[in-house]
mmCIF file of C-alpha atoms and ligand atoms in Angstrom:
data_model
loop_
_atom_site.group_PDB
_atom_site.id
_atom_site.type_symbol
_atom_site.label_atom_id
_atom_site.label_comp_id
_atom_site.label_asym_id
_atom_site.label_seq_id
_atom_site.Cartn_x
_atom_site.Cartn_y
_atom_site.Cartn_z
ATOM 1 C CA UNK A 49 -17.534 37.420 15.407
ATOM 2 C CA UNK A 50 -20.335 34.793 15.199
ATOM 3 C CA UNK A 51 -20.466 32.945 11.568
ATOM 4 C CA UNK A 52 -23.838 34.142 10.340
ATOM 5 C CA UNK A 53 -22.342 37.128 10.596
ATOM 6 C CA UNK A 54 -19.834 36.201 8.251
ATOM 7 C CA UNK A 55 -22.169 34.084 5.834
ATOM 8 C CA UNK A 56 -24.933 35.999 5.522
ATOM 9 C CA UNK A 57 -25.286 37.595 2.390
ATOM 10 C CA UNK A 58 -24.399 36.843 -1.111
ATOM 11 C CA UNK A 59 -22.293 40.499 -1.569
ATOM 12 C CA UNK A 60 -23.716 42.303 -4.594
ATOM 13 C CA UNK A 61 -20.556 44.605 -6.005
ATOM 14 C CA UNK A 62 -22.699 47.054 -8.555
ATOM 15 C CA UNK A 63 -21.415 49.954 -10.416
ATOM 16 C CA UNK A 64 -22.376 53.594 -8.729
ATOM 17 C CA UNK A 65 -22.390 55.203 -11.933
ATOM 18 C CA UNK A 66 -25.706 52.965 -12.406
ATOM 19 C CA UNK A 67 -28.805 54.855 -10.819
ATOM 20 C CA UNK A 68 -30.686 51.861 -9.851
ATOM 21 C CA UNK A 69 -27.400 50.915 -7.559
ATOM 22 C CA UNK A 70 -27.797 54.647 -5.663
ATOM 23 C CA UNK A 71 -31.585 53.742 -5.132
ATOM 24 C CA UNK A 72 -31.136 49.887 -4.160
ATOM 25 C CA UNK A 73 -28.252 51.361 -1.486
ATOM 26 C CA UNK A 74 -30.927 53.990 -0.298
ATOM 27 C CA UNK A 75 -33.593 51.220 0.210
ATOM 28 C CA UNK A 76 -30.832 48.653 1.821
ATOM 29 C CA UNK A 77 -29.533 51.775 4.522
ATOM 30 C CA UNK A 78 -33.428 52.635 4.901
ATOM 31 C CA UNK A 79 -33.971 49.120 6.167
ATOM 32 C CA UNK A 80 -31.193 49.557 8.759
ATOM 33 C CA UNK A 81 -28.635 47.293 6.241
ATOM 34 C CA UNK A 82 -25.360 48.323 5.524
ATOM 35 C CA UNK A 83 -23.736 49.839 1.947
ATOM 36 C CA UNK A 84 -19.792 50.018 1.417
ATOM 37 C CA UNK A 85 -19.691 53.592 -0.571
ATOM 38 C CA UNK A 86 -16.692 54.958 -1.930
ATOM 39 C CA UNK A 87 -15.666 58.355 -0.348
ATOM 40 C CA UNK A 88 -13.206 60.417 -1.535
ATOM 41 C CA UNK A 89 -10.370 59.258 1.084
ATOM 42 C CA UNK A 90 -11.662 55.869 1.547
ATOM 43 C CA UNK A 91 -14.747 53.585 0.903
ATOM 44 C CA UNK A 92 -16.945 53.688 4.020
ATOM 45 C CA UNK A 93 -19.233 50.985 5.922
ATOM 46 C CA UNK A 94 -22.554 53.106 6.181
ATOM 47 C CA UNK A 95 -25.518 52.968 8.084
ATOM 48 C CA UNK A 96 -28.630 55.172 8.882
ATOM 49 C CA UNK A 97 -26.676 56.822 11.778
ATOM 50 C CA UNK A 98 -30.085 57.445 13.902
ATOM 51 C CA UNK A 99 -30.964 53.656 14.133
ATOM 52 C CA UNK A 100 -28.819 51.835 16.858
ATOM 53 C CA UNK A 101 -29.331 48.635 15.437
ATOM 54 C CA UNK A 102 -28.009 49.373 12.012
ATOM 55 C CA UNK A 103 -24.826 50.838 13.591
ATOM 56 C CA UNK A 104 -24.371 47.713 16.080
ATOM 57 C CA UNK A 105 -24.158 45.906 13.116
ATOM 58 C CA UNK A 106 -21.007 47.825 11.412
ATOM 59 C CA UNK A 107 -19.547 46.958 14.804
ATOM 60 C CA UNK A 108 -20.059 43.377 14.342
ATOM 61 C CA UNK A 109 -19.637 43.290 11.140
ATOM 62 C CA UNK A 110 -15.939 44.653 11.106
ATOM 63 C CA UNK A 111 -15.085 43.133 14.700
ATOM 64 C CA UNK A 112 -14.610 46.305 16.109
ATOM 65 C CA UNK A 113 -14.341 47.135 19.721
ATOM 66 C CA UNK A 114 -17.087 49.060 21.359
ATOM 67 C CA UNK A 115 -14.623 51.390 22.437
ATOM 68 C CA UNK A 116 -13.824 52.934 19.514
ATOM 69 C CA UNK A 117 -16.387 55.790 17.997
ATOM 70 C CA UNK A 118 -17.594 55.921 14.492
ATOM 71 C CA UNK A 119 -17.672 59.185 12.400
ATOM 72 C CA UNK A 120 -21.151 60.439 11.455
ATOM 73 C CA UNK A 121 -21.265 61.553 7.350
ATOM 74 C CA UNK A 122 -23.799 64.511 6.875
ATOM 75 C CA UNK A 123 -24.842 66.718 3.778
ATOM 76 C CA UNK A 124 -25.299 70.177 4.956
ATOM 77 C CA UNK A 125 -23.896 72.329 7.854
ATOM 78 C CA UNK A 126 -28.151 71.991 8.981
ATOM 79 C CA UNK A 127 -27.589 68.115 9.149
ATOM 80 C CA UNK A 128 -24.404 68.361 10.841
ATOM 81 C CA UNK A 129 -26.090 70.365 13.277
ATOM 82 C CA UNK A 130 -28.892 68.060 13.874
ATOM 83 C CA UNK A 131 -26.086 65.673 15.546
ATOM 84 C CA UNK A 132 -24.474 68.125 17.807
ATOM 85 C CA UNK A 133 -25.742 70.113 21.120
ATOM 86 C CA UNK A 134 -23.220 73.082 20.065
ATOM 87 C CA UNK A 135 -21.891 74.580 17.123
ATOM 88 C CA UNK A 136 -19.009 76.425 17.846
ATOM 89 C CA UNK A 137 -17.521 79.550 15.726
ATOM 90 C CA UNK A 138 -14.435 77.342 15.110
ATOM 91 C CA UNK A 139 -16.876 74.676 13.326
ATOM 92 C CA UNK A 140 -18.201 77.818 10.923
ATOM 93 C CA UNK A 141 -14.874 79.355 9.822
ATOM 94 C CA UNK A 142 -13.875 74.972 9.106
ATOM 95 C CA UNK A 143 -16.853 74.280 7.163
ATOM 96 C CA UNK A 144 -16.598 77.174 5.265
ATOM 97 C CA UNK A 145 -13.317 76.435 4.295
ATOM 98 C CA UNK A 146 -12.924 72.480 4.122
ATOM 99 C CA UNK A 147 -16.266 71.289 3.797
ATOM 100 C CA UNK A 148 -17.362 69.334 1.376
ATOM 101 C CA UNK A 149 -13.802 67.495 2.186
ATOM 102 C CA UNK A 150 -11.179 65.230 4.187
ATOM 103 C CA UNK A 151 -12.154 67.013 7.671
ATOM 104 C CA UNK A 152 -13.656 65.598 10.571
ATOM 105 C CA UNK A 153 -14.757 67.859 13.496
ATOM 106 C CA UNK A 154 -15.443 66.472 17.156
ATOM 107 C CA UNK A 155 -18.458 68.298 18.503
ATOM 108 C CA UNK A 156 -20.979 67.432 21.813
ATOM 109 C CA UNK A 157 -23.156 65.460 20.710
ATOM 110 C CA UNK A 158 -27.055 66.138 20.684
ATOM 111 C CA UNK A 159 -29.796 63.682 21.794
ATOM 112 C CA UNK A 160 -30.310 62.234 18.469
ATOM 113 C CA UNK A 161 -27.114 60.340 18.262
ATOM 114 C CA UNK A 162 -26.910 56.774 20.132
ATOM 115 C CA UNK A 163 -24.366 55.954 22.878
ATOM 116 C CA UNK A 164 -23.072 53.186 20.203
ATOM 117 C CA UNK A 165 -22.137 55.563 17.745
ATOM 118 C CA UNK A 166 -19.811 57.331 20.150
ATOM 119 C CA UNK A 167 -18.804 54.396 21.902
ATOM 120 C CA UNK A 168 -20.647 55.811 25.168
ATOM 121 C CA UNK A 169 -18.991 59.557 24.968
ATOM 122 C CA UNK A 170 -20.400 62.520 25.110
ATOM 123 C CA UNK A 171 -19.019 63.806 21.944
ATOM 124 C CA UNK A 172 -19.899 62.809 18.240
ATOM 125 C CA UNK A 173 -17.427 63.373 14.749
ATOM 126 C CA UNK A 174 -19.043 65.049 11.867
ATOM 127 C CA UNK A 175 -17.868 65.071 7.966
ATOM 128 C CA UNK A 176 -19.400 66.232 4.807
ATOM 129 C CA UNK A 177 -18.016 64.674 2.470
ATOM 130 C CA UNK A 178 -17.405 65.500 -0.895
ATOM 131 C CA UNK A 179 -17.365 62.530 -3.359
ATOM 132 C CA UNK A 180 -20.745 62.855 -5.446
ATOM 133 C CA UNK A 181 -21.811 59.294 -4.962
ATOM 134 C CA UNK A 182 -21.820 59.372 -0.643
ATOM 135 C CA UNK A 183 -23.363 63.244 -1.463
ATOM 136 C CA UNK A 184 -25.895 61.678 -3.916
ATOM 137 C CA UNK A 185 -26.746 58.868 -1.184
ATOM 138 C CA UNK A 186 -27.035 61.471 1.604
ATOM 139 C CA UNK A 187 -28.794 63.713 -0.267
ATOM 140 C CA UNK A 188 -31.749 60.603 -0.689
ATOM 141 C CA UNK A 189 -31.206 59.356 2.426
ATOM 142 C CA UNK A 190 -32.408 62.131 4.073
ATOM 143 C CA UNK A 191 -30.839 61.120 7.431
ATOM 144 C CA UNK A 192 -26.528 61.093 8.449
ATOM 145 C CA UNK A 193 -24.776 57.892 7.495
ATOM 146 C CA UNK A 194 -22.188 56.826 10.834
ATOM 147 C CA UNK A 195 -19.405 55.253 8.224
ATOM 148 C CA UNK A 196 -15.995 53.850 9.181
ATOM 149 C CA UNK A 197 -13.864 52.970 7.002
ATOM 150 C CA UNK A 198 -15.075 49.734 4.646
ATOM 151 C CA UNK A 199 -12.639 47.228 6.517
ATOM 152 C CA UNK A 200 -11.844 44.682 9.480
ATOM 153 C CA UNK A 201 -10.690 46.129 12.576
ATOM 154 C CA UNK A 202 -7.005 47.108 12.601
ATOM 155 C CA UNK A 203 -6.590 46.143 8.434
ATOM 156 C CA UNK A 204 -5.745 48.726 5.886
ATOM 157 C CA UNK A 205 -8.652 50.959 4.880
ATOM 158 C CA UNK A 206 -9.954 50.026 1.239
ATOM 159 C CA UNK A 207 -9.303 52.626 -1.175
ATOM 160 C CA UNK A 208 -10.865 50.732 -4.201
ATOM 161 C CA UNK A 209 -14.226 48.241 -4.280
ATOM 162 C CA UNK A 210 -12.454 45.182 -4.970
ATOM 163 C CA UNK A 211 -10.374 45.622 -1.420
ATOM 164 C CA UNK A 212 -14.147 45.894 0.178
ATOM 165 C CA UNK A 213 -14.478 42.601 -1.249
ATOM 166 C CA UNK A 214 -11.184 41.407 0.186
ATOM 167 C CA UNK A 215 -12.160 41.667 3.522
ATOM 168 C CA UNK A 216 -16.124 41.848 4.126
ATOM 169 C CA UNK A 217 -17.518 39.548 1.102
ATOM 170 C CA UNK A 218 -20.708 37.917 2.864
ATOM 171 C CA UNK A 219 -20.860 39.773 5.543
ATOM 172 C CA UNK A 220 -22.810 42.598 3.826
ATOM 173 C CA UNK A 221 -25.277 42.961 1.195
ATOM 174 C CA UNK A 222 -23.658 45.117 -1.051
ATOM 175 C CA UNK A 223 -20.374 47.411 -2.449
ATOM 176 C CA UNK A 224 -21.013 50.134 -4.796
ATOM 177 C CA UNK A 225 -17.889 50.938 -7.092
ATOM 178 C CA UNK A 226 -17.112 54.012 -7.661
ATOM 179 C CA UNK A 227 -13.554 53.472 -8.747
ATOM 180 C CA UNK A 228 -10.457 54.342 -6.539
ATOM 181 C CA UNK A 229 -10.550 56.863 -4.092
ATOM 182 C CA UNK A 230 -9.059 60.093 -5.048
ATOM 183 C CA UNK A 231 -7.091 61.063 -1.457
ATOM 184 C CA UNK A 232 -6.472 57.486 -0.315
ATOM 185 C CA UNK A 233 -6.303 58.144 3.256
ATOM 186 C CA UNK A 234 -8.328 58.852 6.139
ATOM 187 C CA UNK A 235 -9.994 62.471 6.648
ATOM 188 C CA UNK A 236 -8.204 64.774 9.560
ATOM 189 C CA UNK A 237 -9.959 64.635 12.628
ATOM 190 C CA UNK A 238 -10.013 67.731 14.838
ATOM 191 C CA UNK A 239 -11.421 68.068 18.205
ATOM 192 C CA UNK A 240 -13.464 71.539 18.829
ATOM 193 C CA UNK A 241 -14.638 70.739 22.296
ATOM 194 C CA UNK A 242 -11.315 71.392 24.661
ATOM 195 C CA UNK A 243 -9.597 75.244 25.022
ATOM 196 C CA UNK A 244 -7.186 74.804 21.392
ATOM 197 C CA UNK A 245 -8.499 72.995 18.661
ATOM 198 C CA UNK A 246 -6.481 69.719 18.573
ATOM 199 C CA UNK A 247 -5.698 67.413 15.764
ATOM 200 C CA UNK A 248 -6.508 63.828 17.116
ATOM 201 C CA UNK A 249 -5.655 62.375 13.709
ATOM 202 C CA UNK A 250 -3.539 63.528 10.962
ATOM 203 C CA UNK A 251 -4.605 63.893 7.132
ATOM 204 C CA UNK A 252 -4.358 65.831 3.806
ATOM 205 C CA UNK A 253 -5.572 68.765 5.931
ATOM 206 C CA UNK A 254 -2.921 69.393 7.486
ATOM 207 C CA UNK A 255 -1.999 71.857 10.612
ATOM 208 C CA UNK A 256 -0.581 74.432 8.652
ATOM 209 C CA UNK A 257 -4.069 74.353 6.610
ATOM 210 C CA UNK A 258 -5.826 74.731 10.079
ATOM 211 C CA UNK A 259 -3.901 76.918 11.208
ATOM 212 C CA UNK A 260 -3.862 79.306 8.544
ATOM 213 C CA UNK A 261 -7.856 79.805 9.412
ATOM 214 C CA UNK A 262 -7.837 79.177 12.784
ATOM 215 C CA UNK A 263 -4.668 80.116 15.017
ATOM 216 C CA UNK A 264 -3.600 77.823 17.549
ATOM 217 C CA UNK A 265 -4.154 74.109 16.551
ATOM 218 C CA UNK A 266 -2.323 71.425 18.503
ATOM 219 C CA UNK A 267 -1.895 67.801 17.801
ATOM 220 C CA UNK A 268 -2.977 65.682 20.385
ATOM 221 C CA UNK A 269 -0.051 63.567 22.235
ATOM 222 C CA UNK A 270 -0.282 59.532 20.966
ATOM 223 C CA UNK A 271 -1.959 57.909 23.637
ATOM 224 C CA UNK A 272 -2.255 53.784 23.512
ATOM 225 C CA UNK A 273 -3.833 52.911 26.206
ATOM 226 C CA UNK A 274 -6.360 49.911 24.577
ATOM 227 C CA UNK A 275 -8.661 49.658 27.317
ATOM 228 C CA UNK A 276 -9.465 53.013 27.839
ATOM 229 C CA UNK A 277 -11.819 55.412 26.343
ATOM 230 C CA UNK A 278 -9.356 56.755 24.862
ATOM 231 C CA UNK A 279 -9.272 60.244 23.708
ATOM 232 C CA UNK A 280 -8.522 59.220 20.603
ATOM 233 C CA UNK A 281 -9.127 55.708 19.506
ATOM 234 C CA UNK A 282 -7.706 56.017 16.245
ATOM 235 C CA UNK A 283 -4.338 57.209 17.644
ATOM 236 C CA UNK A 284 -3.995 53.106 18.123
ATOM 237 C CA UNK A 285 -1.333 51.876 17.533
ATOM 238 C CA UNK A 286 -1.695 48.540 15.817
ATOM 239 C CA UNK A 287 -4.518 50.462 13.334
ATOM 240 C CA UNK A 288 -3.965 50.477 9.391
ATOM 241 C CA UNK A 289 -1.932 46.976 9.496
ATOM 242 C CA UNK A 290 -1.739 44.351 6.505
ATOM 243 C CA UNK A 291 -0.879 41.021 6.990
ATOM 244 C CA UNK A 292 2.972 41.784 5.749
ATOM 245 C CA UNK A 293 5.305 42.536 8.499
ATOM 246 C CA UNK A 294 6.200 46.150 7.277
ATOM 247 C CA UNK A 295 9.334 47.665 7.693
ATOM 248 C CA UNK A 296 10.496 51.225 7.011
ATOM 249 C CA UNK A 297 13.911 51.045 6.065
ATOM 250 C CA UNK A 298 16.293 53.261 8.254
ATOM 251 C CA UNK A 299 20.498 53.404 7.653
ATOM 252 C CA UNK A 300 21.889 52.441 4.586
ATOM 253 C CA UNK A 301 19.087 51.670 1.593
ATOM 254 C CA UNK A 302 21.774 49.530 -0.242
ATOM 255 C CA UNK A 303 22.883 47.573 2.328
ATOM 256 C CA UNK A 304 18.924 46.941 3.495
ATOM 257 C CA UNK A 305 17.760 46.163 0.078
ATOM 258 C CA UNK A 306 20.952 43.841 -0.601
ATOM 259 C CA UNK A 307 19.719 41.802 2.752
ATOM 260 C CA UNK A 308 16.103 40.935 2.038
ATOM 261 C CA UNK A 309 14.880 37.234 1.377
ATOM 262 C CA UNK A 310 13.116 36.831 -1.481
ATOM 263 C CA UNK A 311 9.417 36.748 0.202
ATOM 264 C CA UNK A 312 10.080 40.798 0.753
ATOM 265 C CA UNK A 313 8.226 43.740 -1.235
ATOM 266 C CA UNK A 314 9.824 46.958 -1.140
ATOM 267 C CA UNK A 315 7.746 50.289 -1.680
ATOM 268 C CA UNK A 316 9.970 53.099 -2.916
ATOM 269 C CA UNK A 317 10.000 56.643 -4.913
ATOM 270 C CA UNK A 318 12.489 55.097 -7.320
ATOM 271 C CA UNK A 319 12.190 52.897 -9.852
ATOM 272 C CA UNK A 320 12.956 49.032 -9.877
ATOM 273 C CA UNK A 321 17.286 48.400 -10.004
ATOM 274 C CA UNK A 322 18.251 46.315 -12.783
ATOM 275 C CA UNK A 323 19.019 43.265 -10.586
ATOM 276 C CA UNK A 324 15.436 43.168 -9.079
ATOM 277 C CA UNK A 325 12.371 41.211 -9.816
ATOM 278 C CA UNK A 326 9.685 44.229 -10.583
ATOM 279 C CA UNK A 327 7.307 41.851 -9.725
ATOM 280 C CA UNK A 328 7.807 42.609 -6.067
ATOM 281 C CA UNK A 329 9.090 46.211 -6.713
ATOM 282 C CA UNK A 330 6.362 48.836 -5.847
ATOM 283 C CA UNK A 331 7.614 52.704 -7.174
ATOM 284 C CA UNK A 332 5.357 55.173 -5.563
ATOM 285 C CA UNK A 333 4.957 58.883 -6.921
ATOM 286 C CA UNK A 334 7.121 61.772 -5.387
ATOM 287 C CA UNK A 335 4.467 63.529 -4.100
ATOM 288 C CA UNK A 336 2.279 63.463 -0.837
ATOM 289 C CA UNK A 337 -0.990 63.738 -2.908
ATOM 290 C CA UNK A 338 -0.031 60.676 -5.051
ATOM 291 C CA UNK A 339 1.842 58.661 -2.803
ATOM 292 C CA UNK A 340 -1.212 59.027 -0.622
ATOM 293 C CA UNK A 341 -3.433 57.809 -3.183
ATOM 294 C CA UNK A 342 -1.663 55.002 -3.566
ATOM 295 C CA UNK A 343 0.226 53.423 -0.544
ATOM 296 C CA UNK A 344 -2.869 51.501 0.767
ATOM 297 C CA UNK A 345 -3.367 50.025 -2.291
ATOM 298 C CA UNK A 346 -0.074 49.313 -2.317
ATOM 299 C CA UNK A 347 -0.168 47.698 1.064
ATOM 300 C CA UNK A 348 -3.232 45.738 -0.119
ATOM 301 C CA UNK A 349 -1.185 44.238 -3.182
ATOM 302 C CA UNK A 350 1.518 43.120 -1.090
ATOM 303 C CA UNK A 351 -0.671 40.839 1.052
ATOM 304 C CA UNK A 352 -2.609 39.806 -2.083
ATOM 305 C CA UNK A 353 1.337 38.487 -3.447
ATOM 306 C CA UNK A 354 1.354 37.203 0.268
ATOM 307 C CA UNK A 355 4.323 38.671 0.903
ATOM 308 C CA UNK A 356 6.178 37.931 4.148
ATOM 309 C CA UNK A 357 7.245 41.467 5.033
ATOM 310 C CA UNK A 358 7.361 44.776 3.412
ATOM 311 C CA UNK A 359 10.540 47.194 3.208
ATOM 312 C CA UNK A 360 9.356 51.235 2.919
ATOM 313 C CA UNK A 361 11.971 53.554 1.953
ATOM 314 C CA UNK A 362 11.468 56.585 4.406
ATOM 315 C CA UNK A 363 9.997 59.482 3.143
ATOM 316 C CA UNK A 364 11.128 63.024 2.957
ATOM 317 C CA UNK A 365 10.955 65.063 5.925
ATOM 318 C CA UNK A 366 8.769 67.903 5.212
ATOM 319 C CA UNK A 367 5.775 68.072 7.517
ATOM 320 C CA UNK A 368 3.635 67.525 4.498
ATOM 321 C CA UNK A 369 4.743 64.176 4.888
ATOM 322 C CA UNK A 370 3.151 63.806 8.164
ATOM 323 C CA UNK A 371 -0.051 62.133 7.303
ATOM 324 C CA UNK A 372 1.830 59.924 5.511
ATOM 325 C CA UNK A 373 4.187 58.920 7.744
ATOM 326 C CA UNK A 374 1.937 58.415 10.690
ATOM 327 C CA UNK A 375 0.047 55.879 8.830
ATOM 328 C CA UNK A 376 3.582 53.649 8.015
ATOM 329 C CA UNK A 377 4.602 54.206 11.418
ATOM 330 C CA UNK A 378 1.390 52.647 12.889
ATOM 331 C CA UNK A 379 1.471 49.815 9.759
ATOM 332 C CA UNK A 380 4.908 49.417 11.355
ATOM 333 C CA UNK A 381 3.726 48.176 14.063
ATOM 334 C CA UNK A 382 2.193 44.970 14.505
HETATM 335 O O1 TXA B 33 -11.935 59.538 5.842
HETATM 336 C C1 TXA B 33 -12.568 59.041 6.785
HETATM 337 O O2 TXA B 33 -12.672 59.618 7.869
HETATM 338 C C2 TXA B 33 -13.215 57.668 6.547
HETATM 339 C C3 TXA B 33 -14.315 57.828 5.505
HETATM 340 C C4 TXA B 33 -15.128 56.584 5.325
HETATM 341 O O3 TXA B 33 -15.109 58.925 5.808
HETATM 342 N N1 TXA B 33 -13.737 57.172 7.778
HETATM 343 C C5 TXA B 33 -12.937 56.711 8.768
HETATM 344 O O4 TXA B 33 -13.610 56.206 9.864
HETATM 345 O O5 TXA B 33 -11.718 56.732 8.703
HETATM 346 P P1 TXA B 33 -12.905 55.301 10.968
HETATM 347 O O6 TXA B 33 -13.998 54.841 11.840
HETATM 348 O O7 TXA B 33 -12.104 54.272 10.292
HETATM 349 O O8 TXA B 33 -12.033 56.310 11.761
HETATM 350 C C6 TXA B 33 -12.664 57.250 12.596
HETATM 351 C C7 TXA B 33 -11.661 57.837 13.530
HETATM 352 C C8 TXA B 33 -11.257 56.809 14.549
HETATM 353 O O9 TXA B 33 -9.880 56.991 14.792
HETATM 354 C C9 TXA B 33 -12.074 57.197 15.751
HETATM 355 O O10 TXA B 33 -11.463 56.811 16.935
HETATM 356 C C10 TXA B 33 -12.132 58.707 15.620
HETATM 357 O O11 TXA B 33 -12.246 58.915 14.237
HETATM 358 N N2 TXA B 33 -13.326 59.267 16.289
HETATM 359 C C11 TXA B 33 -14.623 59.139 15.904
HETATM 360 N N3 TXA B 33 -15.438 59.750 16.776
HETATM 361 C C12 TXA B 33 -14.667 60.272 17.728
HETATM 362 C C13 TXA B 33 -14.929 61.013 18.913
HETATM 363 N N4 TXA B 33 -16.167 61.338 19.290
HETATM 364 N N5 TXA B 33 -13.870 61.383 19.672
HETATM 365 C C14 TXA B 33 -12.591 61.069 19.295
HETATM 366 N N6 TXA B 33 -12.284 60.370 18.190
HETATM 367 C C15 TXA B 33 -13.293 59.980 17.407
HETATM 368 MG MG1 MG B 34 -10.655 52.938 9.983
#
């Protein structure tokens, strides 16, 4: 990461619900700049996804590898299909049902999509989304938006503007704010070019929801082999850390909580015991939709209190947990 990378720009953080913010984002993205823009999972790093030099630059600007592709954010089926060589019946029956929405699709990609985006593959990932502000930006745009998510490589994905802030203040020119994200975690990603659709990263579409329109849907094995291109890049496992060292608390909950140092947060679906400071006490909602919404906010806190390490209570079992789960595991991980 050079430094003029990171001193650039004097970040502009402007409300979306202003219309002169949608049209200064349109002319910044036209110039082959980049716009954080919420989404409804996360806030995204855009850029005009046909210009290679606007997407180098969310590579640099994040510190991401190479090696790692970048999903391509469409408004229409017909743009969608401007970025692929084939459109499979599989990628009908999923936009019908999930788009505008948290779903990803991996496609082959056509001619109009760089090597950069898909870190020198053949294949590209497509989402519509459906938060109005991206829609409203796409819709002006006129061209697809390659957005990851609106952080530094391997940090928790920003799931309000202020979090944008956090991590890429200077380093772009500006953040619209459309509030905090409704889902709060990354879209599903599902691979259509092998025999079985495969799920190469879990979300709030789950594979029962796939399933239930599809048939067969697999879930790719975790690979982590860094220095490959791997089949899944996301599948990572150091992705979706904070700074905290995170721990999700297995055995006895008493006799863990009754162990910590003071410097530890603890994220759990109850609320704060009598004999402990709320202040570094995090109760999360009982279910998957808001405990979703909120955990990487949550995460984001905890470094903001600097706390040393992080205790998670584990979560229920159900596979509607999954998503969930997958991204403590990884945050587990450092
Ligand atoms: O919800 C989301 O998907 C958010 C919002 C901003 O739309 N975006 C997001 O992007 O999470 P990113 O770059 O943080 O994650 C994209 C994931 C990565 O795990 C990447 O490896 C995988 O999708 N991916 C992208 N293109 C791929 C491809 N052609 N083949 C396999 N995996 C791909
Ligand atoms: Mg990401």
């Amino acid at each position: 990461m050079t430094k003029s990378v990171e001193l650039q720009f004097d970040t502009e953080i402007r409300a979306a619900s202003d219309p002169n913010s949608i049209s200064q984002a349109k002319n910044l993205l036209g110039k082959g700049q980049l716009v954080a823009i919420p989404t409804e999972t996360v806030y995204g790093l855009a850029a005009n996804a046909f210009s290679e030099e606007a997407v180098a630059r969310i590579f640099d600007v994040k510190g991401r590898p190479a090696n790692n592709p970048l999903i391509v954010h469409v408004s229409s089926v017909e743009m969608a299909q401007d970025c692929v060589s084939a459109w499979p019946d599989e990628a009908d029956i999923l936009a019908e049902n999930f788009w505008p929405g948290p779903l990803s699709m991996i496609l082959p990609k056509s001619e109009k999509i760089s090597n950069i985006v898909t870190a020198g593959g053949l294949t590209v990932a497509v989402r519509c989304p459906s938060h109005s502000i991206m829609k409203d930006i796409l819709g002006q745009c006129g061209f697809p938006l390659a957005a990851p998510s609106a952080n530094l490589s391997n940090r928790v994905s920003p799931t309000k503007a202020e979090y944008v802030a956090d991590q890429l203040s200077g380093r772009i020119p500006l953040i619209l704010d459309g509030g905090a994200c409704q889902i709060g975690i990354e879209s599903t990603v599902i691979d259509l070019t092998g025999q079985t659709p495969t799920i190469l990263r879990l979300g709030l579409i789950s594979q029962d929801h796939l399933q239930e329109v599809l048939g067969d849907v697999r879930v790719a094995a975790f690979e982590n082999e860094a220095n490959e291109m791997l089949k899944s890049p996301g599948q990572l496992q150091s992705h979706y850390s904070p700074r905290a060292k995170v721990i999700i608390g297995e055995g006895s909950w008493e006799d863990l909580l009754n162990k910590l140092n003071k410097n530890t947060h603890v994220i759990a679906c109850e609320s704060v015991p009598n004999n402990w400071s709320p202040d570094t006490w995090h109760e999360m909602p009982k279910t998957v939709r808001g405990y979703a919404k909120k955990i990487y906010e949550t995460l984001n806190r905890c470094d903001q209190a600097n706390a040393e390490s992080i205790l998670i209570q584990p979560l229920p079992l159900e596979s509607e947990w999954d998503a969930v789960r997958d991204r403590l595991s990884r945050a587990s991980i450092n």
